[in-house]
Amino acid sequence: MQDGRAPQIKNRAPAAIQHVEDLEELHDYRDCKRKEFEKRIRQTQGSINEWLQYANWEAIQGERALDIDPLSVQLWLGYTEMELKGRNVQCARNLFDRAVTLLPHVDQLWLRYVYLEELLQGAPGAWQVFERCLQSEPDDKAWQAYIEMEQRYGEHDRASAIYEQWIAVHPKPQVWIKWAKFEEERGKLDKVREVFQTALEFFRNGAEQVEKVQAVFNAFAKMETRLKEYERVCVIYKFALSRLPRSKSQALFAAYTKFEKQHGSNTTLESVRELLRDGRNYNVWFDYARLEEGVLRVLRDEGANPEEEERAIERVREVYERAVARRYWQQYIFLWLFYTLFEETETRDYSWARQIYQAAISLVPHKRFMFAKLWLMFASFEVHCLQLPAARKILGTAIGSCPKEALFKGYIQLEIDYDPRNSAAWLRYAELESQLEDIARARAIFDLGISQPQLSTPEVLWKAYIDFEIEEGEQAKGWVAEPAPALSVLDASSDCS
């Protein structure tokens, strides 16, 4: 070149083989080829060869796009749509089958496949596709679509079974709620309770799980409220709140508070009104006391501060004090017993519990009415407080006031529990049963006594046992003919000596 410039080379012919690197490049290539074919057709109108070349080129394009990106959902959907527009239904079904096999976790493909099968074969074809879909454990959208299809065909029991499968795969709180709502809408209240109770069992372990499932408890409580099952509602709320700290259950506690204001407080006020009308309605006193004790336990479970807990304790005491202040119905001594148990187990105020026992004992007219259980519980309380002399004194006083079989047995049992080596206690116990003419029990007590590893005076117990068998043999008039019971005891005694 005279001007010193490099020569320009024009590449008039493309390369023999061109490689397409991505989907965008493929689209550009196809657009260019189509424009070229369209131009040639316009220039050579009536040339059948140009049309044939254009058609053959479109046919050989085939599935090159799928070779480039076989995981493109949009590509599969476009391909099937093209086949359906061309009325190639079987090809479209085959494409959907290939697509869901390659991409089993894409709900959109499954739902379009189900829609096609439902149009072609109705419910049976759609069921088959859905069952295949469920094997891949799809997301919630596919499960919900399957259930809605079953509802359209009136297959409510099948829909319920699908909910059960859904829960097994995705045990999310919202799924439990949807299932319960579905059962409630079709009037299966027992099934609704079963669903919610299964949820309670599933989420019962660990505060973390219960925190996530507060919506389930709320839905359960609201359902029972609609049915006016207020006691069930209380149990549900208390179950949830007992497993959650207050800081993590604000919404649930607010719902419970609202319920108590609407229904719980009405129940309490009704109990109070009933008591004002008739102070001797003892069943209401029991219910009232249990209600206040339940509030105390809920507060403790929620982590209430000491002041709140103390106020709740005072409310319980106030109810019991008002109940036991009515001295003309001593036969309802069980209120005293519940009061003492509350102080012993809930507040652990042993001094106050002891005073309650003493007040109850002073109230009961022991000459006309003897309640052995009160004395025995008082003695047992002192044993728990490690006050054995006081327990003996209580039972001794009880026997002196009114010698009753239960008191004797309780006293002897106390001695045996305290010292099983005490031969005298075993002897008194057996003699008591013998005097009550319960020979089998007396013999069993003797056997139990002599079987102890150590006894304070074993020979005394053995002699009493031998005398007992001899006496029983003579009374049966079979002593001369059959001395076996007494002889067996003698043999055992000689073996031990």
CSV table of C-alpha atoms in Angstrom, one decimal:
chain,number,residue,atom,x,y,z
A,1,MET,CA,0.0,0.0,0.0
A,2,GLN,CA,1.4,3.4,-1.0
A,3,ASP,CA,-0.1,5.3,1.9
A,4,GLY,CA,1.5,2.8,4.4
A,5,ARG,CA,-1.8,1.5,5.8
A,6,ALA,CA,-2.4,-2.2,6.6
A,7,PRO,CA,-4.5,-4.0,4.0
A,8,GLN,CA,-8.2,-4.6,4.9
A,9,ILE,CA,-9.3,-8.2,4.7
A,10,LYS,CA,-13.0,-9.0,4.4
A,11,ASN,CA,-14.2,-12.4,5.7
A,12,ARG,CA,-16.9,-13.0,3.1
A,13,ALA,CA,-17.8,-16.6,4.2
A,14,PRO,CA,-18.5,-17.6,7.8
A,15,ALA,CA,-16.7,-20.4,9.5
A,16,ALA,CA,-17.6,-23.9,8.5
A,17,ILE,CA,-18.7,-24.7,12.1
A,18,GLN,CA,-20.1,-22.1,14.5
A,19,HIS,CA,-20.4,-22.8,18.2
A,20,VAL,CA,-23.2,-21.3,20.2
A,21,GLU,CA,-22.1,-20.6,23.8
A,22,ASP,CA,-25.3,-19.6,25.6
A,23,LEU,CA,-29.1,-19.2,25.3
A,24,GLU,CA,-28.9,-15.5,24.4
A,25,GLU,CA,-26.5,-16.2,21.6
A,26,LEU,CA,-28.8,-19.0,20.3
A,27,HIS,CA,-31.7,-16.6,20.2
A,28,ASP,CA,-29.6,-14.0,18.3
A,29,TYR,CA,-28.5,-16.6,15.8
A,30,ARG,CA,-32.1,-17.8,15.2
A,31,ASP,CA,-33.4,-14.2,14.8
A,32,CYS,CA,-30.7,-13.6,12.1
A,33,LYS,CA,-31.5,-16.8,10.2
A,34,ARG,CA,-35.2,-16.1,10.3
A,35,LYS,CA,-34.8,-12.6,9.0
A,36,GLU,CA,-32.6,-14.0,6.3
A,37,PHE,CA,-35.2,-16.6,5.3
A,38,GLU,CA,-38.0,-14.0,5.4
A,39,LYS,CA,-36.0,-11.6,3.2
A,40,ARG,CA,-35.3,-14.4,0.6
A,41,ILE,CA,-39.0,-15.4,0.6
A,42,ARG,CA,-40.1,-11.9,-0.1
A,43,GLN,CA,-37.5,-11.5,-2.9
A,44,THR,CA,-38.4,-14.8,-4.6
A,45,GLN,CA,-42.1,-15.0,-4.2
A,46,GLY,CA,-43.5,-18.2,-5.5
A,47,SER,CA,-40.3,-20.2,-5.0
A,48,ILE,CA,-41.3,-23.4,-3.2
A,49,ASN,CA,-37.6,-24.3,-2.6
A,50,GLU,CA,-37.2,-21.3,-0.4
A,51,TRP,CA,-40.2,-22.3,1.7
A,52,LEU,CA,-38.9,-25.8,2.0
A,53,GLN,CA,-35.5,-24.7,3.1
A,54,TYR,CA,-37.1,-22.4,5.7
A,55,ALA,CA,-39.3,-25.2,7.0
A,56,ASN,CA,-36.5,-27.7,7.1
A,57,TRP,CA,-34.3,-25.3,9.0
A,58,GLU,CA,-37.0,-24.8,11.6
A,59,ALA,CA,-37.5,-28.5,12.0
A,60,ILE,CA,-33.8,-29.3,12.5
A,61,GLN,CA,-33.6,-26.7,15.3
A,62,GLY,CA,-35.2,-29.4,17.5
A,63,GLU,CA,-34.2,-29.1,21.2
A,64,ARG,CA,-31.0,-27.2,20.9
A,65,ALA,CA,-32.2,-24.8,23.5
A,66,LEU,CA,-32.6,-27.7,26.0
A,67,ASP,CA,-29.1,-28.8,25.2
A,68,ILE,CA,-27.9,-25.4,26.2
A,69,ASP,CA,-30.0,-25.1,29.4
A,70,PRO,CA,-32.0,-28.3,30.3
A,71,LEU,CA,-32.8,-26.9,33.8
A,72,SER,CA,-34.7,-23.8,32.5
A,73,VAL,CA,-38.3,-24.1,33.7
A,74,GLN,CA,-39.4,-21.4,31.3
A,75,LEU,CA,-37.9,-23.3,28.4
A,76,TRP,CA,-39.8,-26.4,29.3
A,77,LEU,CA,-43.1,-24.5,29.7
A,78,GLY,CA,-42.5,-22.7,26.3
A,79,TYR,CA,-41.8,-26.0,24.6
A,80,THR,CA,-44.9,-27.7,25.9
A,81,GLU,CA,-47.0,-24.7,25.1
A,82,MET,CA,-45.8,-24.8,21.5
A,83,GLU,CA,-46.7,-28.5,21.2
A,84,LEU,CA,-50.2,-27.8,22.6
A,85,LYS,CA,-50.8,-25.0,20.2
A,86,GLY,CA,-49.8,-27.4,17.4
A,87,ARG,CA,-52.3,-29.9,18.9
A,88,ASN,CA,-49.5,-32.3,19.7
A,89,VAL,CA,-51.0,-33.4,23.0
A,90,GLN,CA,-49.1,-36.6,23.4
A,91,CYS,CA,-45.8,-34.8,22.7
A,92,ALA,CA,-46.7,-32.2,25.4
A,93,ARG,CA,-47.5,-35.0,27.9
A,94,ASN,CA,-44.2,-36.6,27.1
A,95,LEU,CA,-42.4,-33.3,27.6
A,96,PHE,CA,-44.1,-32.7,31.0
A,97,ASP,CA,-43.1,-36.3,32.0
A,98,ARG,CA,-39.5,-35.5,31.1
A,99,ALA,CA,-39.6,-32.1,32.8
A,100,VAL,CA,-40.9,-33.4,36.2
A,101,THR,CA,-38.4,-36.3,36.1
A,102,LEU,CA,-35.5,-33.9,35.6
A,103,LEU,CA,-36.9,-31.1,37.9
A,104,PRO,CA,-39.0,-32.9,40.5
A,105,HIS,CA,-39.0,-30.0,43.0
A,106,VAL,CA,-40.5,-27.4,40.7
A,107,ASP,CA,-44.1,-27.0,41.6
A,108,GLN,CA,-45.0,-25.0,38.5
A,109,LEU,CA,-44.2,-27.9,36.2
A,110,TRP,CA,-46.2,-30.4,38.3
A,111,LEU,CA,-49.3,-28.1,38.5
A,112,ARG,CA,-49.3,-27.5,34.7
A,113,TYR,CA,-48.9,-31.2,34.2
A,114,VAL,CA,-51.8,-31.9,36.5
A,115,TYR,CA,-53.9,-29.3,34.8
A,116,LEU,CA,-53.3,-30.9,31.4
A,117,GLU,CA,-54.1,-34.4,32.7
A,118,GLU,CA,-57.3,-33.2,34.4
A,119,LEU,CA,-58.4,-31.7,31.1
A,120,LEU,CA,-57.7,-34.9,29.2
A,121,GLN,CA,-58.6,-37.7,31.6
A,122,GLY,CA,-60.4,-36.0,34.5
A,123,ALA,CA,-59.6,-36.8,38.1
A,124,PRO,CA,-57.9,-40.3,37.6
A,125,GLY,CA,-55.1,-38.8,35.5
A,126,ALA,CA,-54.6,-35.9,37.8
A,127,TRP,CA,-54.5,-38.2,40.8
A,128,GLN,CA,-51.8,-40.2,39.3
A,129,VAL,CA,-49.7,-37.1,38.6
A,130,PHE,CA,-50.3,-35.8,42.1
A,131,GLU,CA,-49.3,-39.0,43.7
A,132,ARG,CA,-46.0,-38.9,41.8
A,133,CYS,CA,-45.6,-35.3,42.9
A,134,LEU,CA,-46.1,-36.2,46.6
A,135,GLN,CA,-43.2,-38.7,46.4
A,136,SER,CA,-40.8,-35.8,45.8
A,137,GLU,CA,-42.1,-34.0,49.0
A,138,PRO,CA,-43.1,-30.8,47.2
A,139,ASP,CA,-43.6,-27.4,48.8
A,140,ASP,CA,-46.9,-26.3,50.3
A,141,LYS,CA,-48.4,-25.0,47.0
A,142,ALA,CA,-48.6,-28.5,45.5
A,143,TRP,CA,-50.1,-30.0,48.6
A,144,GLN,CA,-52.8,-27.3,48.7
A,145,ALA,CA,-53.6,-27.7,45.0
A,146,TYR,CA,-54.1,-31.4,45.5
A,147,ILE,CA,-56.4,-30.9,48.4
A,148,GLU,CA,-58.4,-28.2,46.5
A,149,MET,CA,-58.8,-30.7,43.6
A,150,GLU,CA,-60.2,-33.3,46.0
A,151,GLN,CA,-62.6,-30.8,47.4
A,152,ARG,CA,-63.9,-29.9,44.0
A,153,TYR,CA,-64.7,-33.6,43.4
A,154,GLY,CA,-66.2,-34.0,46.9
A,155,GLU,CA,-63.5,-36.4,48.1
A,156,HIS,CA,-63.3,-34.9,51.6
A,157,ASP,CA,-62.0,-38.0,53.3
A,158,ARG,CA,-59.2,-38.2,50.7
A,159,ALA,CA,-58.4,-34.5,51.3
A,160,SER,CA,-58.2,-35.2,55.1
A,161,ALA,CA,-55.7,-38.1,54.3
A,162,ILE,CA,-53.6,-35.7,52.2
A,163,TYR,CA,-53.5,-33.2,55.1
A,164,GLU,CA,-52.2,-36.1,57.3
A,165,GLN,CA,-49.4,-36.8,54.7
A,166,TRP,CA,-48.7,-33.1,54.4
A,167,ILE,CA,-48.2,-32.8,58.2
A,168,ALA,CA,-45.8,-35.8,58.2
A,169,VAL,CA,-43.6,-34.1,55.6
A,170,HIS,CA,-44.0,-30.4,56.6
A,171,PRO,CA,-45.1,-30.2,60.3
A,172,LYS,CA,-45.5,-26.4,60.1
A,173,PRO,CA,-47.9,-24.6,62.5
A,174,GLN,CA,-49.9,-23.1,59.6
A,175,VAL,CA,-50.5,-26.6,58.1
A,176,TRP,CA,-52.0,-27.8,61.4
A,177,ILE,CA,-54.3,-24.8,61.5
A,178,LYS,CA,-55.4,-25.3,57.9
A,179,TRP,CA,-56.2,-29.0,58.6
A,180,ALA,CA,-58.2,-28.1,61.7
A,181,LYS,CA,-60.1,-25.4,59.8
A,182,PHE,CA,-60.9,-27.8,57.0
A,183,GLU,CA,-62.3,-30.4,59.5
A,184,GLU,CA,-64.3,-27.7,61.3
A,185,GLU,CA,-65.9,-26.5,58.1
A,186,ARG,CA,-67.2,-29.9,57.3
A,187,GLY,CA,-68.5,-30.3,60.8
A,188,LYS,CA,-66.0,-33.0,62.1
A,189,LEU,CA,-65.5,-31.5,65.6
A,190,ASP,CA,-64.1,-34.6,67.1
A,191,LYS,CA,-61.6,-34.7,64.2
A,192,VAL,CA,-60.7,-31.1,64.8
A,193,ARG,CA,-59.8,-31.9,68.5
A,194,GLU,CA,-57.8,-34.9,67.4
A,195,VAL,CA,-55.8,-32.7,65.0
A,196,PHE,CA,-55.1,-30.1,67.6
A,197,GLN,CA,-54.3,-32.6,70.3
A,198,THR,CA,-51.9,-34.3,67.9
A,199,ALA,CA,-50.3,-30.9,67.4
A,200,LEU,CA,-50.0,-30.5,71.2
A,201,GLU,CA,-48.3,-33.9,71.5
A,202,PHE,CA,-45.9,-33.0,68.6
A,203,PHE,CA,-44.9,-29.7,70.0
A,204,ARG,CA,-45.0,-30.5,73.7
A,205,ASN,CA,-41.2,-31.0,74.2
A,206,GLY,CA,-39.0,-27.9,74.4
A,207,ALA,CA,-39.9,-24.2,74.8
A,208,GLU,CA,-38.5,-23.5,71.3
A,209,GLN,CA,-41.1,-25.6,69.6
A,210,VAL,CA,-43.9,-24.3,71.7
A,211,GLU,CA,-42.8,-20.8,70.9
A,212,LYS,CA,-43.1,-21.5,67.2
A,213,VAL,CA,-46.6,-23.0,67.5
A,214,GLN,CA,-48.4,-20.3,69.5
A,215,ALA,CA,-50.7,-19.8,66.6
A,216,VAL,CA,-51.8,-23.4,66.9
A,217,PHE,CA,-52.7,-23.0,70.6
A,218,ASN,CA,-54.6,-19.8,69.8
A,219,ALA,CA,-56.5,-21.4,67.0
A,220,PHE,CA,-57.4,-24.4,69.2
A,221,ALA,CA,-58.5,-22.1,72.1
A,222,LYS,CA,-60.6,-20.0,69.8
A,223,MET,CA,-62.3,-23.1,68.3
A,224,GLU,CA,-63.2,-24.3,71.8
A,225,THR,CA,-64.4,-20.9,72.7
A,226,ARG,CA,-66.8,-20.9,69.8
A,227,LEU,CA,-68.1,-24.2,71.1
A,228,LYS,CA,-68.4,-22.7,74.7
A,229,GLU,CA,-66.0,-25.3,76.1
A,230,TYR,CA,-64.4,-22.8,78.5
A,231,GLU,CA,-62.7,-25.4,80.7
A,232,ARG,CA,-61.0,-26.9,77.6
A,233,VAL,CA,-59.8,-23.4,76.7
A,234,CYS,CA,-58.2,-22.8,80.1
A,235,VAL,CA,-56.4,-26.1,79.9
A,236,ILE,CA,-55.0,-25.2,76.4
A,237,TYR,CA,-53.8,-21.8,77.5
A,238,LYS,CA,-52.3,-23.1,80.7
A,239,PHE,CA,-50.5,-26.0,78.8
A,240,ALA,CA,-48.9,-23.5,76.5
A,241,LEU,CA,-48.1,-20.8,79.0
A,242,SER,CA,-46.6,-23.4,81.4
A,243,ARG,CA,-43.9,-24.2,78.8
A,244,LEU,CA,-43.0,-20.7,77.9
A,245,PRO,CA,-41.4,-17.8,79.7
A,246,ARG,CA,-43.5,-14.6,79.8
A,247,SER,CA,-40.9,-12.8,77.5
A,248,LYS,CA,-41.6,-15.2,74.7
A,249,SER,CA,-45.4,-15.5,75.0
A,250,GLN,CA,-46.7,-12.0,75.0
A,251,ALA,CA,-49.3,-12.6,72.3
A,252,LEU,CA,-50.5,-15.9,73.9
A,253,PHE,CA,-50.7,-14.3,77.3
A,254,ALA,CA,-52.7,-11.4,75.9
A,255,ALA,CA,-55.1,-13.8,74.3
A,256,TYR,CA,-55.5,-15.7,77.6
A,257,THR,CA,-56.0,-12.5,79.5
A,258,LYS,CA,-58.7,-11.4,77.1
A,259,PHE,CA,-60.4,-14.8,77.4
A,260,GLU,CA,-60.3,-14.6,81.2
A,261,LYS,CA,-61.9,-11.1,81.1
A,262,GLN,CA,-64.7,-12.3,78.8
A,263,HIS,CA,-65.3,-15.8,80.3
A,264,GLY,CA,-63.0,-16.7,83.2
A,265,SER,CA,-63.8,-13.8,85.4
A,266,ASN,CA,-67.5,-14.5,84.8
A,267,THR,CA,-67.1,-18.1,86.0
A,268,THR,CA,-65.3,-16.8,89.1
A,269,LEU,CA,-67.9,-14.2,89.8
A,270,GLU,CA,-70.7,-16.8,89.4
A,271,SER,CA,-69.0,-19.0,92.0
A,272,VAL,CA,-68.8,-16.1,94.4
A,273,ARG,CA,-72.5,-15.2,93.8
A,274,GLU,CA,-73.4,-18.9,94.4
A,275,LEU,CA,-71.5,-18.8,97.7
A,276,LEU,CA,-73.2,-15.6,98.7
A,277,ARG,CA,-76.6,-17.2,98.0
A,278,ASP,CA,-75.8,-20.4,100.0
A,279,GLY,CA,-72.6,-20.5,102.1
A,280,ARG,CA,-73.1,-24.2,102.7
A,281,ASN,CA,-72.6,-25.1,99.0
A,282,TYR,CA,-69.4,-26.9,99.7
A,283,ASN,CA,-68.8,-28.1,96.2
A,284,VAL,CA,-68.6,-24.5,95.1
A,285,TRP,CA,-66.0,-23.8,97.8
A,286,PHE,CA,-63.9,-26.7,96.5
A,287,ASP,CA,-64.1,-25.3,93.0
A,288,TYR,CA,-63.3,-21.8,94.1
A,289,ALA,CA,-60.2,-23.0,96.0
A,290,ARG,CA,-59.0,-25.1,93.1
A,291,LEU,CA,-59.5,-22.2,90.7
A,292,GLU,CA,-57.3,-19.9,92.9
A,293,GLU,CA,-54.7,-22.6,93.2
A,294,GLY,CA,-54.7,-23.1,89.5
A,295,VAL,CA,-54.0,-19.3,89.0
A,296,LEU,CA,-51.1,-19.6,91.4
A,297,ARG,CA,-49.6,-22.5,89.5
A,298,VAL,CA,-49.9,-20.6,86.2
A,299,LEU,CA,-48.2,-17.6,87.6
A,300,ARG,CA,-45.3,-19.8,88.9
A,301,ASP,CA,-45.0,-21.4,85.5
A,302,GLU,CA,-44.9,-18.0,83.8
A,303,GLY,CA,-42.1,-16.9,86.1
A,304,ALA,CA,-44.0,-14.3,88.1
A,305,ASN,CA,-42.1,-12.1,90.6
A,306,PRO,CA,-42.3,-12.9,94.3
A,307,GLU,CA,-44.8,-10.1,95.0
A,308,GLU,CA,-47.3,-11.5,92.4
A,309,GLU,CA,-46.8,-15.0,93.8
A,310,GLU,CA,-47.4,-13.9,97.4
A,311,ARG,CA,-50.6,-12.1,96.4
A,312,ALA,CA,-51.9,-15.3,94.7
A,313,ILE,CA,-51.0,-17.3,97.8
A,314,GLU,CA,-52.9,-14.9,100.0
A,315,ARG,CA,-56.0,-15.2,97.7
A,316,VAL,CA,-55.9,-19.0,98.1
A,317,ARG,CA,-55.6,-18.7,101.9
A,318,GLU,CA,-58.5,-16.2,102.0
A,319,VAL,CA,-60.8,-18.6,100.2
A,320,TYR,CA,-59.8,-21.5,102.5
A,321,GLU,CA,-60.2,-19.3,105.6
A,322,ARG,CA,-63.6,-18.2,104.6
A,323,ALA,CA,-64.6,-21.8,103.8
A,324,VAL,CA,-63.4,-23.4,107.1
A,325,ALA,CA,-64.8,-20.5,109.2
A,326,ARG,CA,-68.3,-22.1,108.9
A,327,ARG,CA,-68.1,-24.3,112.0
A,328,TYR,CA,-71.6,-25.9,111.7
A,329,TRP,CA,-70.6,-28.3,109.0
A,330,GLN,CA,-67.8,-30.3,110.6
A,331,GLN,CA,-68.6,-33.3,108.4
A,332,TYR,CA,-66.9,-31.5,105.5
A,333,ILE,CA,-63.5,-31.8,107.1
A,334,PHE,CA,-61.9,-32.4,103.7
A,335,LEU,CA,-61.7,-28.7,103.2
A,336,TRP,CA,-59.4,-28.6,106.1
A,337,LEU,CA,-57.3,-31.4,104.7
A,338,PHE,CA,-57.0,-29.6,101.3
A,339,TYR,CA,-56.0,-26.5,103.1
A,340,THR,CA,-53.2,-28.3,105.0
A,341,LEU,CA,-52.0,-30.0,101.9
A,342,PHE,CA,-51.8,-26.7,100.1
A,343,GLU,CA,-49.7,-25.2,102.8
A,344,GLU,CA,-47.5,-28.3,103.0
A,345,THR,CA,-46.9,-28.8,99.3
A,346,GLU,CA,-47.4,-25.5,97.6
A,347,THR,CA,-46.1,-22.9,100.2
A,348,ARG,CA,-44.0,-25.2,102.4
A,349,ASP,CA,-45.1,-23.2,105.4
A,350,TYR,CA,-44.9,-26.1,107.8
A,351,SER,CA,-45.6,-24.0,110.9
A,352,TRP,CA,-48.8,-22.7,109.4
A,353,ALA,CA,-49.8,-26.2,108.3
A,354,ARG,CA,-49.3,-27.4,111.8
A,355,GLN,CA,-51.6,-24.7,113.2
A,356,ILE,CA,-54.3,-25.7,110.6
A,357,TYR,CA,-54.1,-29.3,111.7
A,358,GLN,CA,-54.4,-28.3,115.4
A,359,ALA,CA,-57.4,-26.0,114.6
A,360,ALA,CA,-59.2,-28.8,112.7
A,361,ILE,CA,-58.6,-31.3,115.5
A,362,SER,CA,-59.9,-28.8,118.1
A,363,LEU,CA,-63.0,-28.2,115.9
A,364,VAL,CA,-64.1,-31.9,115.5
A,365,PRO,CA,-66.3,-33.3,118.3
A,366,HIS,CA,-64.3,-36.5,118.8
A,367,LYS,CA,-66.8,-38.0,121.2
A,368,ARG,CA,-69.6,-37.9,118.6
A,369,PHE,CA,-67.6,-37.9,115.3
A,370,MET,CA,-64.3,-39.5,114.7
A,371,PHE,CA,-62.3,-38.8,111.6
A,372,ALA,CA,-59.2,-41.1,111.7
A,373,LYS,CA,-57.8,-39.7,108.4
A,374,LEU,CA,-57.3,-36.3,110.0
A,375,TRP,CA,-55.2,-37.8,112.9
A,376,LEU,CA,-53.2,-40.0,110.5
A,377,MET,CA,-52.5,-37.2,108.1
A,378,PHE,CA,-51.4,-35.0,111.1
A,379,ALA,CA,-49.0,-37.8,112.3
A,380,SER,CA,-47.7,-38.3,108.8
A,381,PHE,CA,-47.0,-34.6,108.5
A,382,GLU,CA,-45.0,-34.6,111.7
A,383,VAL,CA,-43.0,-37.7,110.4
A,384,HIS,CA,-42.2,-35.7,107.2
A,385,CYS,CA,-41.0,-32.9,109.4
A,386,LEU,CA,-38.8,-35.4,111.3
A,387,GLN,CA,-40.8,-35.0,114.5
A,388,LEU,CA,-41.3,-38.7,115.4
A,389,PRO,CA,-42.1,-38.0,119.1
A,390,ALA,CA,-44.8,-35.5,118.1
A,391,ALA,CA,-46.3,-38.1,115.7
A,392,ARG,CA,-46.4,-40.7,118.4
A,393,LYS,CA,-48.1,-38.3,120.8
A,394,ILE,CA,-50.7,-37.3,118.2
A,395,LEU,CA,-51.6,-41.0,117.5
A,396,GLY,CA,-51.6,-41.7,121.3
A,397,THR,CA,-54.0,-38.9,121.9
A,398,ALA,CA,-56.2,-40.0,119.0
A,399,ILE,CA,-56.4,-43.6,120.4
A,400,GLY,CA,-57.2,-42.2,123.8
A,401,SER,CA,-60.0,-40.0,122.5
A,402,CYS,CA,-61.6,-42.7,120.4
A,403,PRO,CA,-60.0,-46.1,120.0
A,404,LYS,CA,-60.6,-47.0,116.4
A,405,GLU,CA,-59.1,-49.8,114.3
A,406,ALA,CA,-57.6,-47.5,111.7
A,407,LEU,CA,-55.8,-45.5,114.4
A,408,PHE,CA,-54.3,-48.7,115.9
A,409,LYS,CA,-53.2,-49.8,112.5
A,410,GLY,CA,-51.8,-46.4,111.6
A,411,TYR,CA,-49.8,-46.3,114.9
A,412,ILE,CA,-48.4,-49.8,114.5
A,413,GLN,CA,-47.5,-49.1,110.8
A,414,LEU,CA,-45.7,-45.9,111.9
A,415,GLU,CA,-43.5,-47.9,114.3
A,416,ILE,CA,-42.8,-50.6,111.7
A,417,ASP,CA,-41.9,-48.0,109.0
A,418,TYR,CA,-39.7,-46.3,111.5
A,419,ASP,CA,-38.0,-49.4,112.8
A,420,PRO,CA,-38.8,-52.7,111.0
A,421,ARG,CA,-36.6,-54.6,113.5
A,422,ASN,CA,-39.1,-53.8,116.3
A,423,SER,CA,-40.5,-57.2,117.2
A,424,ALA,CA,-43.1,-55.7,119.5
A,425,ALA,CA,-44.6,-53.7,116.7
A,426,TRP,CA,-45.0,-56.7,114.5
A,427,LEU,CA,-46.5,-58.6,117.4
A,428,ARG,CA,-49.0,-55.9,118.1
A,429,TYR,CA,-50.0,-55.7,114.5
A,430,ALA,CA,-50.6,-59.4,114.2
A,431,GLU,CA,-52.5,-59.5,117.5
A,432,LEU,CA,-54.7,-56.6,116.2
A,433,GLU,CA,-55.6,-58.6,113.1
A,434,SER,CA,-56.3,-61.7,115.1
A,435,GLN,CA,-58.6,-59.8,117.4
A,436,LEU,CA,-60.5,-58.6,114.3
A,437,GLU,CA,-60.7,-62.3,113.3
A,438,ASP,CA,-58.8,-61.7,110.1
A,439,ILE,CA,-56.7,-64.9,110.4
A,440,ALA,CA,-55.2,-64.7,107.0
A,441,ARG,CA,-53.9,-61.2,107.5
A,442,ALA,CA,-52.6,-62.1,111.0
A,443,ARG,CA,-50.7,-65.1,109.6
A,444,ALA,CA,-49.3,-62.9,106.7
A,445,ILE,CA,-48.1,-60.3,109.2
A,446,PHE,CA,-46.3,-63.0,111.3
A,447,ASP,CA,-44.7,-64.3,108.1
A,448,LEU,CA,-43.6,-60.8,107.1
A,449,GLY,CA,-42.2,-60.1,110.6
A,450,ILE,CA,-40.1,-63.3,111.0
A,451,SER,CA,-38.7,-62.8,107.4
A,452,GLN,CA,-37.0,-59.5,108.5
A,453,PRO,CA,-33.2,-59.8,108.3
A,454,GLN,CA,-32.9,-58.5,111.8
A,455,LEU,CA,-35.3,-58.4,114.8
A,456,SER,CA,-34.8,-57.0,118.2
A,457,THR,CA,-36.2,-60.1,120.0
A,458,PRO,CA,-36.9,-62.7,117.4
A,459,GLU,CA,-37.7,-65.4,119.9
A,460,VAL,CA,-40.7,-63.4,121.2
A,461,LEU,CA,-42.2,-63.1,117.8
A,462,TRP,CA,-41.6,-66.8,117.0
A,463,LYS,CA,-43.2,-67.9,120.3
A,464,ALA,CA,-46.2,-65.7,119.6
A,465,TYR,CA,-46.5,-67.1,116.1
A,466,ILE,CA,-46.4,-70.7,117.4
A,467,ASP,CA,-49.0,-69.9,120.1
A,468,PHE,CA,-51.2,-68.3,117.4
A,469,GLU,CA,-51.1,-71.4,115.2
A,470,ILE,CA,-51.7,-73.7,118.1
A,471,GLU,CA,-54.7,-71.7,119.2
A,472,GLU,CA,-56.1,-71.6,115.7
A,473,GLY,CA,-55.6,-75.3,115.3
A,474,GLU,CA,-57.5,-76.0,118.6
A,475,GLN,CA,-60.4,-73.7,117.5
A,476,ALA,CA,-60.6,-75.6,114.3
A,477,LYS,CA,-60.7,-78.9,116.2
A,478,GLY,CA,-58.1,-80.3,114.0
A,479,TRP,CA,-55.0,-79.9,116.2
A,480,VAL,CA,-54.7,-83.6,117.2
A,481,ALA,CA,-55.3,-84.8,113.7
A,482,GLU,CA,-53.4,-82.2,111.7
A,483,PRO,CA,-50.8,-80.3,113.7
A,484,ALA,CA,-49.0,-79.3,110.5
A,485,PRO,CA,-49.2,-75.4,110.7
A,486,ALA,CA,-47.8,-75.3,114.2
A,487,LEU,CA,-45.1,-77.9,113.5
A,488,SER,CA,-44.0,-76.0,110.4
A,489,VAL,CA,-43.5,-72.9,112.5
A,490,LEU,CA,-41.6,-74.9,115.1
A,491,ASP,CA,-39.4,-76.4,112.4
A,492,ALA,CA,-38.7,-72.9,111.0
A,493,SER,CA,-38.0,-71.6,114.4
A,494,SER,CA,-35.5,-74.4,115.2
A,495,ASP,CA,-33.8,-73.8,111.8
A,496,CYS,CA,-33.3,-70.1,112.6
A,497,SER,CA,-32.0,-70.8,116.1
